[in-house]
mmCIF file of C-alpha atoms and ligand atoms in Angstrom:
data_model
loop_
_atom_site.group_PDB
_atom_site.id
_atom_site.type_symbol
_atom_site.label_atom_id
_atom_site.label_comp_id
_atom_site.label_asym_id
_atom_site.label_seq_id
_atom_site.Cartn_x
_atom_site.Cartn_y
_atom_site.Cartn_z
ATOM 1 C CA UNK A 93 -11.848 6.201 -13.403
ATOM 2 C CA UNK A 94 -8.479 7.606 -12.680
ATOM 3 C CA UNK A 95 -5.284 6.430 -14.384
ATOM 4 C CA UNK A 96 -1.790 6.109 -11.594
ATOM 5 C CA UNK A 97 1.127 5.511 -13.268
ATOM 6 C CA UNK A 98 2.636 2.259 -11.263
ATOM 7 C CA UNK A 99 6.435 2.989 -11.457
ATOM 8 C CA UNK A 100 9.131 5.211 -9.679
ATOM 9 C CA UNK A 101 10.825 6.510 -13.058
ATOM 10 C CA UNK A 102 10.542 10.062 -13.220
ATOM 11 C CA UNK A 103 10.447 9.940 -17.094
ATOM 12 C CA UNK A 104 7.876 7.755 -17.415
ATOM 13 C CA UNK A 105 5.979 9.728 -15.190
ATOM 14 C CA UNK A 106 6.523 12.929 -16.917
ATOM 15 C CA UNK A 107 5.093 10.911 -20.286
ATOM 16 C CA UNK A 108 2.201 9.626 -18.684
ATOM 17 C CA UNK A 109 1.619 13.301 -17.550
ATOM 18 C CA UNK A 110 2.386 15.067 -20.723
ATOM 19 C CA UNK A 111 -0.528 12.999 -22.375
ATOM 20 C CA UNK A 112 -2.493 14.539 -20.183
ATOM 21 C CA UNK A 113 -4.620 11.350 -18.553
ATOM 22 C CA UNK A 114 -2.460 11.002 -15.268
ATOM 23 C CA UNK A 115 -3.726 11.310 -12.113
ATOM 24 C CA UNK A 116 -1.313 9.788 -9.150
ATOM 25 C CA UNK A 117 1.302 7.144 -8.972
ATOM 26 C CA UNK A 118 2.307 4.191 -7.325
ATOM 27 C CA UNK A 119 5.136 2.804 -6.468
ATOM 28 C CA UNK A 120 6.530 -0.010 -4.248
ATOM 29 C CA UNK A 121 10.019 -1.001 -2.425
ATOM 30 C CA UNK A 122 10.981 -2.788 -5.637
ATOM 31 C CA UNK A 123 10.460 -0.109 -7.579
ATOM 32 C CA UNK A 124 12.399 2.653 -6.266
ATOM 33 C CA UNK A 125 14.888 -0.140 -5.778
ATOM 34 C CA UNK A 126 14.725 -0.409 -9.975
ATOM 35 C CA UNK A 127 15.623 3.176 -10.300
ATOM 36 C CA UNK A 128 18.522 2.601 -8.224
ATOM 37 C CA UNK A 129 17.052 5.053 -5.224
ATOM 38 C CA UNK A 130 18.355 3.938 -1.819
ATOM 39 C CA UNK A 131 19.097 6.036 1.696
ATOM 40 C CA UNK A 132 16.555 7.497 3.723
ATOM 41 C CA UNK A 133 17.165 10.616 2.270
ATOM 42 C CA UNK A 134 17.107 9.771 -1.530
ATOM 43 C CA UNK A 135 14.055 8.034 -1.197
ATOM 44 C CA UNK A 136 12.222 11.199 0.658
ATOM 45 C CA UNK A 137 13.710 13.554 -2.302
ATOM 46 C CA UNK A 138 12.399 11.143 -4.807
ATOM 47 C CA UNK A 139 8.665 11.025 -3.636
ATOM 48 C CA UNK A 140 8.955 14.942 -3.406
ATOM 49 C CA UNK A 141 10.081 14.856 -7.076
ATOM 50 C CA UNK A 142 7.122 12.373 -8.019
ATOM 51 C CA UNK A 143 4.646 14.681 -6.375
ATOM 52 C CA UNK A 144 5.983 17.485 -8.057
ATOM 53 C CA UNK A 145 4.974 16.264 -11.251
ATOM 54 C CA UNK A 146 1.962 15.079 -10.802
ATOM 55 C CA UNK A 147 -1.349 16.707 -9.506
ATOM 56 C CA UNK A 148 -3.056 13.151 -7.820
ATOM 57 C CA UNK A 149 -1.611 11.428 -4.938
ATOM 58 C CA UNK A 150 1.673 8.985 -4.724
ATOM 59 C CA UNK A 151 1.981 6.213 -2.871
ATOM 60 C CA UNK A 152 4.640 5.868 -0.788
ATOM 61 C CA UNK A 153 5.191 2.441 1.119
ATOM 62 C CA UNK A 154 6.582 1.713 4.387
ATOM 63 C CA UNK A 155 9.557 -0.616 4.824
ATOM 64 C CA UNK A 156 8.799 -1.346 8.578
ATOM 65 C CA UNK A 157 6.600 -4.617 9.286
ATOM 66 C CA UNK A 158 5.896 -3.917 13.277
ATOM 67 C CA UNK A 159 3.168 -0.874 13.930
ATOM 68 C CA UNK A 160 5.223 1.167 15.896
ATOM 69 C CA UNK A 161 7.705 1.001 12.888
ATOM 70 C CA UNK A 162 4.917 1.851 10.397
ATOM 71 C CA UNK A 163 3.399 4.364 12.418
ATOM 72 C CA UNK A 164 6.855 6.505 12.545
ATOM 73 C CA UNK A 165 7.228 5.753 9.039
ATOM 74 C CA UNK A 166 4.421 6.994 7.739
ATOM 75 C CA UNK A 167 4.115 9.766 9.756
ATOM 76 C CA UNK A 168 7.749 10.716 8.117
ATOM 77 C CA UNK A 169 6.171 10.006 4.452
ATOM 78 C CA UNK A 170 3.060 12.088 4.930
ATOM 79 C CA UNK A 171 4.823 14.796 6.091
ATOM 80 C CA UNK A 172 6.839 15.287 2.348
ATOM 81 C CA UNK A 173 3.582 16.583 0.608
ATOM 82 C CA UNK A 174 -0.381 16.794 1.004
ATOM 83 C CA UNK A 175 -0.060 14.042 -2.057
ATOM 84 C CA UNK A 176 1.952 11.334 -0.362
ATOM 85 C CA UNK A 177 -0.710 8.189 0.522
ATOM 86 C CA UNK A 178 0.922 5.690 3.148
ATOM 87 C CA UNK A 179 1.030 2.733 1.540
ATOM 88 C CA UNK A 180 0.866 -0.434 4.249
ATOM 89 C CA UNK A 181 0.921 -4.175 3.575
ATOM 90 C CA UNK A 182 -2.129 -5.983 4.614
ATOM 91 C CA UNK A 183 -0.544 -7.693 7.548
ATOM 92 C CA UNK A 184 -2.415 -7.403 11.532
ATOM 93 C CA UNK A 185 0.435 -4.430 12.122
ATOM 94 C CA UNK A 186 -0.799 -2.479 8.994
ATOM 95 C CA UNK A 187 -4.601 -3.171 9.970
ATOM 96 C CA UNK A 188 -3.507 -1.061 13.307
ATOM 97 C CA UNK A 189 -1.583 1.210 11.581
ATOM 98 C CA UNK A 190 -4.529 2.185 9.225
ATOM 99 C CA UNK A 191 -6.728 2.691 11.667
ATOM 100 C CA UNK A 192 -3.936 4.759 13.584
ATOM 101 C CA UNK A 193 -3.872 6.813 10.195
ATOM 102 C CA UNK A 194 -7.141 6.823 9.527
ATOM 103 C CA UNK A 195 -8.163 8.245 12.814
ATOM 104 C CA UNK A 196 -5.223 10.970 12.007
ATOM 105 C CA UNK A 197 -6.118 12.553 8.639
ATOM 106 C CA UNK A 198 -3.952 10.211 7.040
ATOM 107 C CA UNK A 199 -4.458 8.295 4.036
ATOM 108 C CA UNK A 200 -3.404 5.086 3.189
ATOM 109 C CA UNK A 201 -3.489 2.432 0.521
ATOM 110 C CA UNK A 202 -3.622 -0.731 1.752
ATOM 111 C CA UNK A 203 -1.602 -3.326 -0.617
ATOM 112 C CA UNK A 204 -0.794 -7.195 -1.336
ATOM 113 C CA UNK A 205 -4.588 -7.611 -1.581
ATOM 114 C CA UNK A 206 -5.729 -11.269 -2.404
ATOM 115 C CA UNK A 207 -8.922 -11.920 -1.545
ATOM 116 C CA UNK A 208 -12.454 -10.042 -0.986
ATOM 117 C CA UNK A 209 -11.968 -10.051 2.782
ATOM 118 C CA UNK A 210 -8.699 -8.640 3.346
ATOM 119 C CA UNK A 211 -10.514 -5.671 1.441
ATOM 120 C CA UNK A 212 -13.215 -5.927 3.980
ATOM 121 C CA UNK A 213 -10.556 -5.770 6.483
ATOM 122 C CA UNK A 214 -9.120 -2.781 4.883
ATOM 123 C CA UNK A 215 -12.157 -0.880 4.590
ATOM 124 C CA UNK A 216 -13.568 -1.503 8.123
ATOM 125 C CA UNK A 217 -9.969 -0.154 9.419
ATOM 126 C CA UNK A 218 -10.562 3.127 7.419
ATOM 127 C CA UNK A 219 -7.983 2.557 4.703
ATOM 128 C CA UNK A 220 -7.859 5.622 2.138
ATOM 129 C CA UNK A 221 -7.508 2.935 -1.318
ATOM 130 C CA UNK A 222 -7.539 -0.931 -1.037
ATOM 131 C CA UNK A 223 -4.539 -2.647 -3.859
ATOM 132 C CA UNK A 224 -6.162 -5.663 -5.278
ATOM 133 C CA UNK A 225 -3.433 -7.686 -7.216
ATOM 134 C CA UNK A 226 -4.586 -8.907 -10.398
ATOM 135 C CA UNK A 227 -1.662 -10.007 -12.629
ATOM 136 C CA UNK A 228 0.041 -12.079 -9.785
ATOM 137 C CA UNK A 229 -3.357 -14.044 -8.808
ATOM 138 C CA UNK A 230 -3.710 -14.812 -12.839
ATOM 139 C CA UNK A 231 -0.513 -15.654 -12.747
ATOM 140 C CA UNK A 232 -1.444 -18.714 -9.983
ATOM 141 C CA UNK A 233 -4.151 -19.378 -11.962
ATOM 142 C CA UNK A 234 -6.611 -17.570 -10.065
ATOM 143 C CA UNK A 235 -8.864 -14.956 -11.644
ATOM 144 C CA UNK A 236 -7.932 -11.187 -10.828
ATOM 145 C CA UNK A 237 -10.376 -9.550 -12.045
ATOM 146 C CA UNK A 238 -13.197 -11.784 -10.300
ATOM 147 C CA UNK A 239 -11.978 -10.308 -6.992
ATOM 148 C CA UNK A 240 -12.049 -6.808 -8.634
ATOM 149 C CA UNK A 241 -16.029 -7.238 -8.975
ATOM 150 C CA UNK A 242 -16.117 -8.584 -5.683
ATOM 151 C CA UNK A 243 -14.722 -5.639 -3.483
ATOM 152 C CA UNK A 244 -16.387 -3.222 -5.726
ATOM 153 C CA UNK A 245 -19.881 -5.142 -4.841
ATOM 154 C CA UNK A 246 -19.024 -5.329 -1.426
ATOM 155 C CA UNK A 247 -18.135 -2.019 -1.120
ATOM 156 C CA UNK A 248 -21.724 -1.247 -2.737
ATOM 157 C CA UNK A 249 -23.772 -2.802 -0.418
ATOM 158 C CA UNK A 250 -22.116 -0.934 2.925
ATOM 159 C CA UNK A 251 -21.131 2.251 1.441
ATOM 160 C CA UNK A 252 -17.308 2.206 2.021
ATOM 161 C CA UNK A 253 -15.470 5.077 0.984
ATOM 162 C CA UNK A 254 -12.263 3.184 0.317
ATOM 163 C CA UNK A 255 -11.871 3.102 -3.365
ATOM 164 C CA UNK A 256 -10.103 0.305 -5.286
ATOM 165 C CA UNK A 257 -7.021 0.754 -6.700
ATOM 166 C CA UNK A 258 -6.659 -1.970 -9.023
ATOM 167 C CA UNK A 259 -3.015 -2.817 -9.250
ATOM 168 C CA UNK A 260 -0.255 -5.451 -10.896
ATOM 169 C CA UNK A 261 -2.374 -4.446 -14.078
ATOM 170 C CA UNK A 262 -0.083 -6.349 -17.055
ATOM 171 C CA UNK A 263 -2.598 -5.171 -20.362
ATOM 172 C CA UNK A 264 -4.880 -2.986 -21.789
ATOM 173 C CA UNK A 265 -7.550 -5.945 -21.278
ATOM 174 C CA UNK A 266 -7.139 -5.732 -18.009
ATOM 175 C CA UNK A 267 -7.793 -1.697 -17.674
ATOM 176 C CA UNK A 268 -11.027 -1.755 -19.561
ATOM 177 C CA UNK A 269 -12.026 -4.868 -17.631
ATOM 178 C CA UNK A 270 -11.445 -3.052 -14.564
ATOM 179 C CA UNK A 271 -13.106 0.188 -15.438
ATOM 180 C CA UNK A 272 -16.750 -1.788 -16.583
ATOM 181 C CA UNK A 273 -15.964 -3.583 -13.248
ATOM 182 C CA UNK A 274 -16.323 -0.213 -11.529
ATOM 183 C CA UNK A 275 -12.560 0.203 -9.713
ATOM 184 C CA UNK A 276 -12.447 3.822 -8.515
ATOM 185 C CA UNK A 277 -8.192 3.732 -10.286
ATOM 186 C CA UNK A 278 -6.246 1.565 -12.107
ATOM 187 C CA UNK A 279 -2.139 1.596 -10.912
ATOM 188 C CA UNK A 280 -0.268 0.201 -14.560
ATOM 189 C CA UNK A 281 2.845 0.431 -16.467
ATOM 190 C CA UNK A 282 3.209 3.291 -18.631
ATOM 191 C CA UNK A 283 3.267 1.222 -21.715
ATOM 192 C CA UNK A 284 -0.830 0.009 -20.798
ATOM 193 C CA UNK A 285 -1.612 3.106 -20.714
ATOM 194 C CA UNK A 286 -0.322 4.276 -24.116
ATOM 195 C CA UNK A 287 -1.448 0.713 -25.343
ATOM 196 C CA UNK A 288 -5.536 2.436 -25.401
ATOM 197 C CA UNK A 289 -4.360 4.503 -27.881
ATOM 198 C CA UNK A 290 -3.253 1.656 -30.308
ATOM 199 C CA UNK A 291 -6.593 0.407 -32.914
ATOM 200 C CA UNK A 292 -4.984 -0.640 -36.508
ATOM 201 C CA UNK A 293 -8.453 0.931 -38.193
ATOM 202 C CA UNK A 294 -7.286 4.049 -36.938
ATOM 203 C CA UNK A 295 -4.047 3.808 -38.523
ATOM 204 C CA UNK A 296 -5.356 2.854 -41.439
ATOM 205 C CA UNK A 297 -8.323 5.289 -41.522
ATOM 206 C CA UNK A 298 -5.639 8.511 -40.755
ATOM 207 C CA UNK A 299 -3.176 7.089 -43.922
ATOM 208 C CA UNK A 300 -6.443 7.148 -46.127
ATOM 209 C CA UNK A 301 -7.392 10.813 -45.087
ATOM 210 C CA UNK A 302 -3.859 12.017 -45.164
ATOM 211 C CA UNK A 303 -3.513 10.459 -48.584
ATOM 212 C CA UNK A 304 -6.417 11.729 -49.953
ATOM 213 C CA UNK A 305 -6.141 15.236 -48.783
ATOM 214 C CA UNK A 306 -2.625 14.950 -50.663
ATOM 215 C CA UNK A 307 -4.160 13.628 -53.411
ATOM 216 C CA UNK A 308 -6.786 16.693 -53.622
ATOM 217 C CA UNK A 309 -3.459 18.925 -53.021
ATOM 218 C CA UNK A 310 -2.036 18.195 -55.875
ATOM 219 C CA UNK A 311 -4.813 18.655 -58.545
HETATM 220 C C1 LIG B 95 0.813 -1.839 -6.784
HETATM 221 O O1 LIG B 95 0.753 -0.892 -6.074
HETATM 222 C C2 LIG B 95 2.033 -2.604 -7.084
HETATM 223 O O2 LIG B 95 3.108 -1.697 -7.057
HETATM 224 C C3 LIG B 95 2.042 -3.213 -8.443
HETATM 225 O O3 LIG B 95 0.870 -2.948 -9.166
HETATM 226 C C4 LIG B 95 2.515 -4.609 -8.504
HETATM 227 O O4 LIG B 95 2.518 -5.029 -9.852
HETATM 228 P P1 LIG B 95 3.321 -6.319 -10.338
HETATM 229 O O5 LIG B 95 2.581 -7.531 -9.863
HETATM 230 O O6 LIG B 95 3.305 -6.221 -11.845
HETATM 231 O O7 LIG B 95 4.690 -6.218 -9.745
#
């Protein structure tokens, strides 16, 4: 399974990479509007800085909601690096657009994904990644990672080379969840990532050697 980083701060993308489990990154409108990055040409400089750091694609979403829009966009994103994915809301523009892309040697990740047949959609239109949201449907009560197992099953049974992306990932739960569901990448905050790492028997285990190696030292 690969790990993206979900998150337009170049530090925490240098981190993620440093640990040496980073693949690609994500990112959305709201967060490059966190880091402050506005202007046309501070957003294009900031996606070439993202792909310079890591050696997996980036996402890079379009602002335009019309396909012409989309189209021009994208075309303008994918042009920044080999890395840069178009990323394109699942709306009946972006299912054009995708298939636009798709028939270009584009690739695209197809986001705001709710339910099993907007994937379908997705996937039929030649989309490069499908985004299935899993934190925001828990967070209306409805159950994420259900419609994780479904896309991945779907997928299955045709074949579909779209891979899932499973993104608004909130916990380390969630991750593992997703990789014995069988999503192709996980998109997360850096801070789920570095959560795998955390097991208190481990702490507890490394204090015990360390303190008995000093312990032997000493004698
Ligand atoms: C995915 O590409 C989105 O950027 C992201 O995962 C959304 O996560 P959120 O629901 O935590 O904002």
């Amino acid at each position: 399974m690969k790990f993206f980083i979900d998150t337009a701060n170049l530090d925490e993308i240098r981190e993620a990479h440093d640990l040496g489990v980073l693949d690609g990154v994500t990112t959305n409108p709201s967060l490059m509007a966190k880091e402050g990055i506005s202007g046309e040409a501070n957003i294009k400089a900031h996606y070439k800085a993202i792909c310079n750091i890591v050696e997996d694609k980036v996402s890079a979403e379009v602002i335009a909601t019309d396909y012409e829009g989309m189209v021009r966009e994208g075309k303008e994103l994918a042009k920044l690096d080999d890395k840069i994915v178009v990323k394109i809301p699942m709306i009946r523009d972006g299912v054009k657009a995708i298939h636009y892309f798709h028939s270009e040697g584009i690739r695209t990740n197809c986001t705001l994904i709710f339910s099993s047949g907007q994937a379908l959609l997705a996937a039929k239109a030649g989309a490069s990644y499908v985004s299935p949201f899993i934190g925001r449907l828990d967070d209306i009560a409805i159950d994420g990672l259900e419609l994780i197992g479904q896309i991945v099953h779907i997928y299955q049974n045709y074949g579909y080379e779209t891979e899932v992306l499973a993104a608004s990932v909130r916990h380390t739960m969630h991750l593992i969840k997703c990789a014995e569901l069988g999503a192709d990448v996980v998109t997360c905050p850096l801070k789920v990532i570095t959560g795998l790492l955390k097991h208190p028997l481990t702490d507890s285990g490394l204090a015990q050697f360390l303190a008995d190696h000093a312990k032997a030292a000493s004698k």
